[in-house]
mmCIF file of C-alpha atoms in Angstrom:
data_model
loop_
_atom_site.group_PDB
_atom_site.id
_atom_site.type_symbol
_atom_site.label_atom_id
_atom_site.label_comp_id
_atom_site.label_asym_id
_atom_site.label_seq_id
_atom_site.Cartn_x
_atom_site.Cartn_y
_atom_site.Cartn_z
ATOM 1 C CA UNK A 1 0.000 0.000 0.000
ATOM 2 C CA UNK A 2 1.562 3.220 -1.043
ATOM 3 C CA UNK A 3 2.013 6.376 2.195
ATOM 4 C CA UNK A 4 -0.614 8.428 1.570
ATOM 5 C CA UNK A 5 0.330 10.662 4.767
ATOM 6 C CA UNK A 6 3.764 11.140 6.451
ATOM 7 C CA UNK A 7 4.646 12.934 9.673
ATOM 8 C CA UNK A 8 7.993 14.579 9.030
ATOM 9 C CA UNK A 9 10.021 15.820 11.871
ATOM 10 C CA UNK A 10 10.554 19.552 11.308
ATOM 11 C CA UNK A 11 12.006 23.031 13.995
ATOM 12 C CA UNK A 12 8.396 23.496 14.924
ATOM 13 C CA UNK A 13 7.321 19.829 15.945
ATOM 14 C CA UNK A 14 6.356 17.715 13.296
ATOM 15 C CA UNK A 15 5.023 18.416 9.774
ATOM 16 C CA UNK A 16 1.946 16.753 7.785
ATOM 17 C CA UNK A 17 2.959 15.636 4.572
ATOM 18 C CA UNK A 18 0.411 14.106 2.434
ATOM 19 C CA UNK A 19 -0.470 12.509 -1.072
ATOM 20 C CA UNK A 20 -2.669 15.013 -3.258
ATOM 21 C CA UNK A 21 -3.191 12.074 -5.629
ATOM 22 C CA UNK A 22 -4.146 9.623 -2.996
ATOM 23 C CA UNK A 23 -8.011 9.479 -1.457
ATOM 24 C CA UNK A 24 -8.557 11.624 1.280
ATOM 25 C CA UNK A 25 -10.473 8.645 2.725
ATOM 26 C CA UNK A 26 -7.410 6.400 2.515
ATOM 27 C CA UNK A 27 -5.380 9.650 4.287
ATOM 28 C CA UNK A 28 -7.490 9.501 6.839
ATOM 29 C CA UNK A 29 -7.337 5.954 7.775
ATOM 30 C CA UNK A 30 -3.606 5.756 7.710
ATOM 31 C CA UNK A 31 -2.682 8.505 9.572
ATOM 32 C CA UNK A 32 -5.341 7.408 12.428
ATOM 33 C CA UNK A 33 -3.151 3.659 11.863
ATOM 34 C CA UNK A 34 0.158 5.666 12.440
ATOM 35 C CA UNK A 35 -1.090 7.728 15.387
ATOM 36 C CA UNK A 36 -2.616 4.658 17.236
ATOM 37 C CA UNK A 37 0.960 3.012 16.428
ATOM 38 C CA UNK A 38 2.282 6.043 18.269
ATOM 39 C CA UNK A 39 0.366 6.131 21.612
ATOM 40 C CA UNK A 40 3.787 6.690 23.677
ATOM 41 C CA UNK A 41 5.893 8.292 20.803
ATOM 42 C CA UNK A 42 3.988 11.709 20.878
ATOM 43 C CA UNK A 43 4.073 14.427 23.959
ATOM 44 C CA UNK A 44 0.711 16.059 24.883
ATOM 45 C CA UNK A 45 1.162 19.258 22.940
ATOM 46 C CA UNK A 46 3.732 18.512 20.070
ATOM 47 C CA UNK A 47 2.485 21.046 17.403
ATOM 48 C CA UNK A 48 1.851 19.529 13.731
ATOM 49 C CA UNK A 49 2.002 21.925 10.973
ATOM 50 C CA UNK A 50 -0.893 21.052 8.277
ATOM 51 C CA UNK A 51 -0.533 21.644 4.691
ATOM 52 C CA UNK A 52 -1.274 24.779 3.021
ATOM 53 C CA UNK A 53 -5.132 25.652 2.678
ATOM 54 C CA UNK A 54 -4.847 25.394 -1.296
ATOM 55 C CA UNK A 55 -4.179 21.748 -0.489
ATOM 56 C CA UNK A 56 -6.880 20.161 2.075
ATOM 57 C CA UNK A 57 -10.123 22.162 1.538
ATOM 58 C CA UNK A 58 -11.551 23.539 4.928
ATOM 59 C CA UNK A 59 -14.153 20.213 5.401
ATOM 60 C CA UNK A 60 -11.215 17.976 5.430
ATOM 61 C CA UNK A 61 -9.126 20.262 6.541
ATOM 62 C CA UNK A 62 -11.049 20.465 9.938
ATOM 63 C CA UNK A 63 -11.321 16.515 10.005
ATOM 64 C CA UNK A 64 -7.888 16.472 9.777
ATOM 65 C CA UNK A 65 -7.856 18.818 12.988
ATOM 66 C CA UNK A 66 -10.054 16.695 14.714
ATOM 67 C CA UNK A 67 -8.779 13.808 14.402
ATOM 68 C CA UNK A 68 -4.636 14.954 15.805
ATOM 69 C CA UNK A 69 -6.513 16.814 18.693
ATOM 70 C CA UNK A 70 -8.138 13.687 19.366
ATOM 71 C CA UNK A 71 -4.467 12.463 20.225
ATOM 72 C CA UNK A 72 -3.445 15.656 22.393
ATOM 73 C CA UNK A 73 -1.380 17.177 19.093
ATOM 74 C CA UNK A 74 -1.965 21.221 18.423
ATOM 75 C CA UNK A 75 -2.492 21.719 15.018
ATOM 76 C CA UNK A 76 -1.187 24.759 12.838
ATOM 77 C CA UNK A 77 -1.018 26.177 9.284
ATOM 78 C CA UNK A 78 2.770 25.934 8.399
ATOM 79 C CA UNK A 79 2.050 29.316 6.942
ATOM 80 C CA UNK A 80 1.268 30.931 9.977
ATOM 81 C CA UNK A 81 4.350 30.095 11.487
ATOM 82 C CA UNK A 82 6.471 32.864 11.732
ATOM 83 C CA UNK A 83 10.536 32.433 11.676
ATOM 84 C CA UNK A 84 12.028 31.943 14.702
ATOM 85 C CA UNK A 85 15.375 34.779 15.602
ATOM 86 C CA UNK A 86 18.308 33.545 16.295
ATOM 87 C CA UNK A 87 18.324 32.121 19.825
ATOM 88 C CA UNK A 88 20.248 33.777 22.617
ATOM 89 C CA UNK A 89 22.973 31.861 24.374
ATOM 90 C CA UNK A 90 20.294 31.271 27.541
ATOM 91 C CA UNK A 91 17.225 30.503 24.891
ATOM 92 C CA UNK A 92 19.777 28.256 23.424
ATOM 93 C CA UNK A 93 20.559 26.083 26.298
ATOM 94 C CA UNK A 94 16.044 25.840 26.888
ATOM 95 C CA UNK A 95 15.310 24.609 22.959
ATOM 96 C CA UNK A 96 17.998 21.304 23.897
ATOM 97 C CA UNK A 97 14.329 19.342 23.557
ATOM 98 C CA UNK A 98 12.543 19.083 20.130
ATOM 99 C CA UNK A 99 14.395 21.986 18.720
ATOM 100 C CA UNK A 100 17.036 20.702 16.072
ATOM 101 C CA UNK A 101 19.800 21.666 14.837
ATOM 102 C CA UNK A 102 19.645 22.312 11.245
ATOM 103 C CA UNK A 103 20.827 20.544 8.107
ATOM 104 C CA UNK A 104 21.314 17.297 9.459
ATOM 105 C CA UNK A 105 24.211 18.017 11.838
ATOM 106 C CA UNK A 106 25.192 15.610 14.661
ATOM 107 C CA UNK A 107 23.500 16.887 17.893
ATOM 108 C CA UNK A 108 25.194 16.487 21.570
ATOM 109 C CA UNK A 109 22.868 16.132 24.243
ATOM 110 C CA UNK A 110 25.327 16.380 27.741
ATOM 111 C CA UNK A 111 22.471 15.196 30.209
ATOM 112 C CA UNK A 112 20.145 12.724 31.042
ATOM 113 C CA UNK A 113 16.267 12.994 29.809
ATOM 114 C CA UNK A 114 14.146 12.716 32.289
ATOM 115 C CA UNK A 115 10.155 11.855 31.644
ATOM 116 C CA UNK A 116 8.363 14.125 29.114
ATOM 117 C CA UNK A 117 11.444 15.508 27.549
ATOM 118 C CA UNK A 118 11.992 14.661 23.700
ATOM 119 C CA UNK A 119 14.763 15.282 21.512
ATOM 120 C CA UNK A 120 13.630 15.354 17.707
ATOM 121 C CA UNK A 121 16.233 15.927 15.374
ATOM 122 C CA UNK A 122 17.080 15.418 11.093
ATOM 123 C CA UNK A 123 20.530 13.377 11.605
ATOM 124 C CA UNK A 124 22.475 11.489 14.606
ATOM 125 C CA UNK A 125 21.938 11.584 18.083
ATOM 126 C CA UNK A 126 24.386 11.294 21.063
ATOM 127 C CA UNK A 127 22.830 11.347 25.009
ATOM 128 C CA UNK A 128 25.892 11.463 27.080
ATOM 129 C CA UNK A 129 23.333 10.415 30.344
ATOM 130 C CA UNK A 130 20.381 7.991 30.521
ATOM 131 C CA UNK A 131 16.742 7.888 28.647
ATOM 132 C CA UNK A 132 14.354 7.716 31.585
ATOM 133 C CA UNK A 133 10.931 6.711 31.275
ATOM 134 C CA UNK A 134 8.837 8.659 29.546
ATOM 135 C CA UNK A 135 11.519 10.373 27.649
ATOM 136 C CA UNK A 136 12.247 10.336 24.108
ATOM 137 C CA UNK A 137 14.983 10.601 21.159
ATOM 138 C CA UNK A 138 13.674 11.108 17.298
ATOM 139 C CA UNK A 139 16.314 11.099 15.076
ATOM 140 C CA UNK A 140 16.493 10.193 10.858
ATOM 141 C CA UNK A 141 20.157 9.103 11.747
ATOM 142 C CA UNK A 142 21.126 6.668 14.415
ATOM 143 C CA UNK A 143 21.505 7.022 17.873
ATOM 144 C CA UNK A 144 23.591 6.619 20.674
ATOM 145 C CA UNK A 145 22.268 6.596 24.452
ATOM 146 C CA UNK A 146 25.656 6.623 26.465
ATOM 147 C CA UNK A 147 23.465 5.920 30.110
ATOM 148 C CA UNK A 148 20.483 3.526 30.507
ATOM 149 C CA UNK A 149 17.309 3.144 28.021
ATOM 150 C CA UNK A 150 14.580 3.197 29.696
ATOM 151 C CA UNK A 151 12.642 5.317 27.008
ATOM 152 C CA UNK A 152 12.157 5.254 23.562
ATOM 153 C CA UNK A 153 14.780 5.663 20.692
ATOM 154 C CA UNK A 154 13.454 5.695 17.341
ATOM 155 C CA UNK A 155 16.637 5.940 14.962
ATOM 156 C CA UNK A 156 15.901 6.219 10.997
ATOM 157 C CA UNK A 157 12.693 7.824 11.710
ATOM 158 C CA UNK A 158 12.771 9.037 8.361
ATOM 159 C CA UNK A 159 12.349 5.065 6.672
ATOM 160 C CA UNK A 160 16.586 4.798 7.166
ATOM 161 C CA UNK A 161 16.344 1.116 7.973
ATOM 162 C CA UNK A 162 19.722 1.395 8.244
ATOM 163 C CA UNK A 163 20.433 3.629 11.136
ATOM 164 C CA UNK A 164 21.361 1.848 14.585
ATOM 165 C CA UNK A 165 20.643 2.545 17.940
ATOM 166 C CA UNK A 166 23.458 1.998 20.671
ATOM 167 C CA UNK A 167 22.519 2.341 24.300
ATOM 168 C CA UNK A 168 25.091 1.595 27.414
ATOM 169 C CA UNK A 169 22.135 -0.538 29.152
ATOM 170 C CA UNK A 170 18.761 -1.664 27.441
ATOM 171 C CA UNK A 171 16.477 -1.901 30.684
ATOM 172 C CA UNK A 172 12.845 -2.200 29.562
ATOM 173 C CA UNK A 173 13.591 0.739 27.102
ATOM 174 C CA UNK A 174 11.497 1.169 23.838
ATOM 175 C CA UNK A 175 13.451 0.930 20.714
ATOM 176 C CA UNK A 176 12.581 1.620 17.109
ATOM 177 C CA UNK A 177 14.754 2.390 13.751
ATOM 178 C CA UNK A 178 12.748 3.522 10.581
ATOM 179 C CA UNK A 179 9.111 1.527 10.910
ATOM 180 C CA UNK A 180 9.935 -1.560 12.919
ATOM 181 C CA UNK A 181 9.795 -1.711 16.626
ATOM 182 C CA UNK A 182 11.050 -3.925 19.685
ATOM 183 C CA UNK A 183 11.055 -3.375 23.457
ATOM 184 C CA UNK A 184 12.792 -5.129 25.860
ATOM 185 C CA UNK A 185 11.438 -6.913 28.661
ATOM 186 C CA UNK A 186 10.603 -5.567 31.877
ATOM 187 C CA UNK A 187 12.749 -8.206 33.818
ATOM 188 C CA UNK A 188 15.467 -8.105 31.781
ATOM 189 C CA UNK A 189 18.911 -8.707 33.626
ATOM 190 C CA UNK A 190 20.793 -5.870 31.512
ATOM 191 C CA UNK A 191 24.529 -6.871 30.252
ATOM 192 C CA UNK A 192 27.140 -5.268 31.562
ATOM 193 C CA UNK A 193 28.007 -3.975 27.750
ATOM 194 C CA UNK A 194 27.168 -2.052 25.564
ATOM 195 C CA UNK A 195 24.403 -3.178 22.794
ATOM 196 C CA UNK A 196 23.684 -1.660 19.418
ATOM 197 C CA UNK A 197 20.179 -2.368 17.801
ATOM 198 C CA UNK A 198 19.923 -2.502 13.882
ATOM 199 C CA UNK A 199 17.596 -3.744 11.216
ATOM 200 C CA UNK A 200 18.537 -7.550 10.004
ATOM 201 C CA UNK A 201 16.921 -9.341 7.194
ATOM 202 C CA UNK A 202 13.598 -7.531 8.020
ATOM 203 C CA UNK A 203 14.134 -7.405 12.060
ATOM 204 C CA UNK A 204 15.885 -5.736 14.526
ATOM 205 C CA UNK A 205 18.124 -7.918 15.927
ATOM 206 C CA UNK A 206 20.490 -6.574 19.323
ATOM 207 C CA UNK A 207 23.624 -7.812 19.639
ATOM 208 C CA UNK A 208 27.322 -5.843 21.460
ATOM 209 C CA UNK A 209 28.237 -2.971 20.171
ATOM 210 C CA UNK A 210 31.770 -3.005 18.578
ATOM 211 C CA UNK A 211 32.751 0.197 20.410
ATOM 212 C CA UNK A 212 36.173 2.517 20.828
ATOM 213 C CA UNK A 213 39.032 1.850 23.874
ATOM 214 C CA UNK A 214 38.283 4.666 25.850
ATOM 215 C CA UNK A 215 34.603 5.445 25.615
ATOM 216 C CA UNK A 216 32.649 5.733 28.560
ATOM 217 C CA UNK A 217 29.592 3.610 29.093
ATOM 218 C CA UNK A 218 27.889 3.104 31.722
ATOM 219 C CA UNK A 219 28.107 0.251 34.288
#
């Protein structure tokens, strides 16, 4: 079945991309199949841009609203969304959490995420602390979780099925790369290495991580 609606990550939150060719009632009922696929992924809040009014008439247009309210998302016209001024060095250090960095570059994240917080970004991610539960890390590239994962990690999120995700400790954490998903068990005994999660002959398979002398994992 072809995507007749995507939710692309985007500065703002996330953007609704969707098929002009394809049935509006086929739209519909795949974006309400992704969104019920994403109970946890989403925060209450996130904002989704919706496409231009020349694009989804206002009938549809206000089904569409309905229907991402209905799952706590706040809906806005991408054209009413002015451009944000460059940040100051203290607004800088508050948009850490589903504010990317632009063109794709590798983002540092220095702390552990505690429940609620979300890191959405177009490229790799690095968490030099833990994912607690609750938290989350979107990235299009892979993703590295220094600490424990106890959240969810969706690398590739842009259909990369070839991005990884490498976490110090996998303990009942959530992890997904492009549209696959697995989660580990809640008794788990976690290994005392690290583990790297990647796509393998149509499943994601976790095995140890091949990583550098002198990295520091945790323990």
């Amino acid at each position: 079945m072809r995507e007749a609606v995507v939710l692309k990550g985007s500065r703002n939150g996330l953007r609704l991309v969707l098929d002009e060719t394809a049935d509006f009632g086929l739209v519909v009922d795949q974006l309400r199949t992704k969104l019920d696929s994403a109970t946890n992924f989403f925060t209450a809040g996130t904002a989704v841009q919706l496409p231009p009014v020349a694009m989804v008439p206002p009938e549809k247009r206000e089904e569409l609203i309905r229907l991402l309210s209905g799952y706590g998302l706040a809906c806005q016209d991408a054209v009413d969304v002015p451009p944000k001024k460059p940040a100051g060095r203290r607004e800088r250090k508050q948009m850490n959490e589903a504010a990317p960095i632009p063109n794709g570059e590798p983002l540092l994240v220095n702390r552990t995420l505690r429940g609620g917080q979300k890191i959405v970004h177009s490229g790799s991610v690095v968490v030099n602390g833990d994912l607690n539960p609750g938290a989350a890390v979107i990235a299009s590239g892979n993703i590295t979780i220094r600490g424990a994962c106890r959240g969810m990690a969706h690398a590739g999120a842009q259909g990369d099925a070839n991005a990884t995700v490498t976490v110090g400790r996998l303990l009942a954490g959530q992890l997904r790369i492009a549209d696959l998903i697995v989660r580990a068990p809640d008794e788990m005994e976690a290994p005392d290495y690290p583990e790297v999660a990647r796509i393998v002959d149509g499943a994601v398979v976790i095995e140890p991580a091949d990583v550098k002398e002198g990295d520091v994992w945790a323990k």
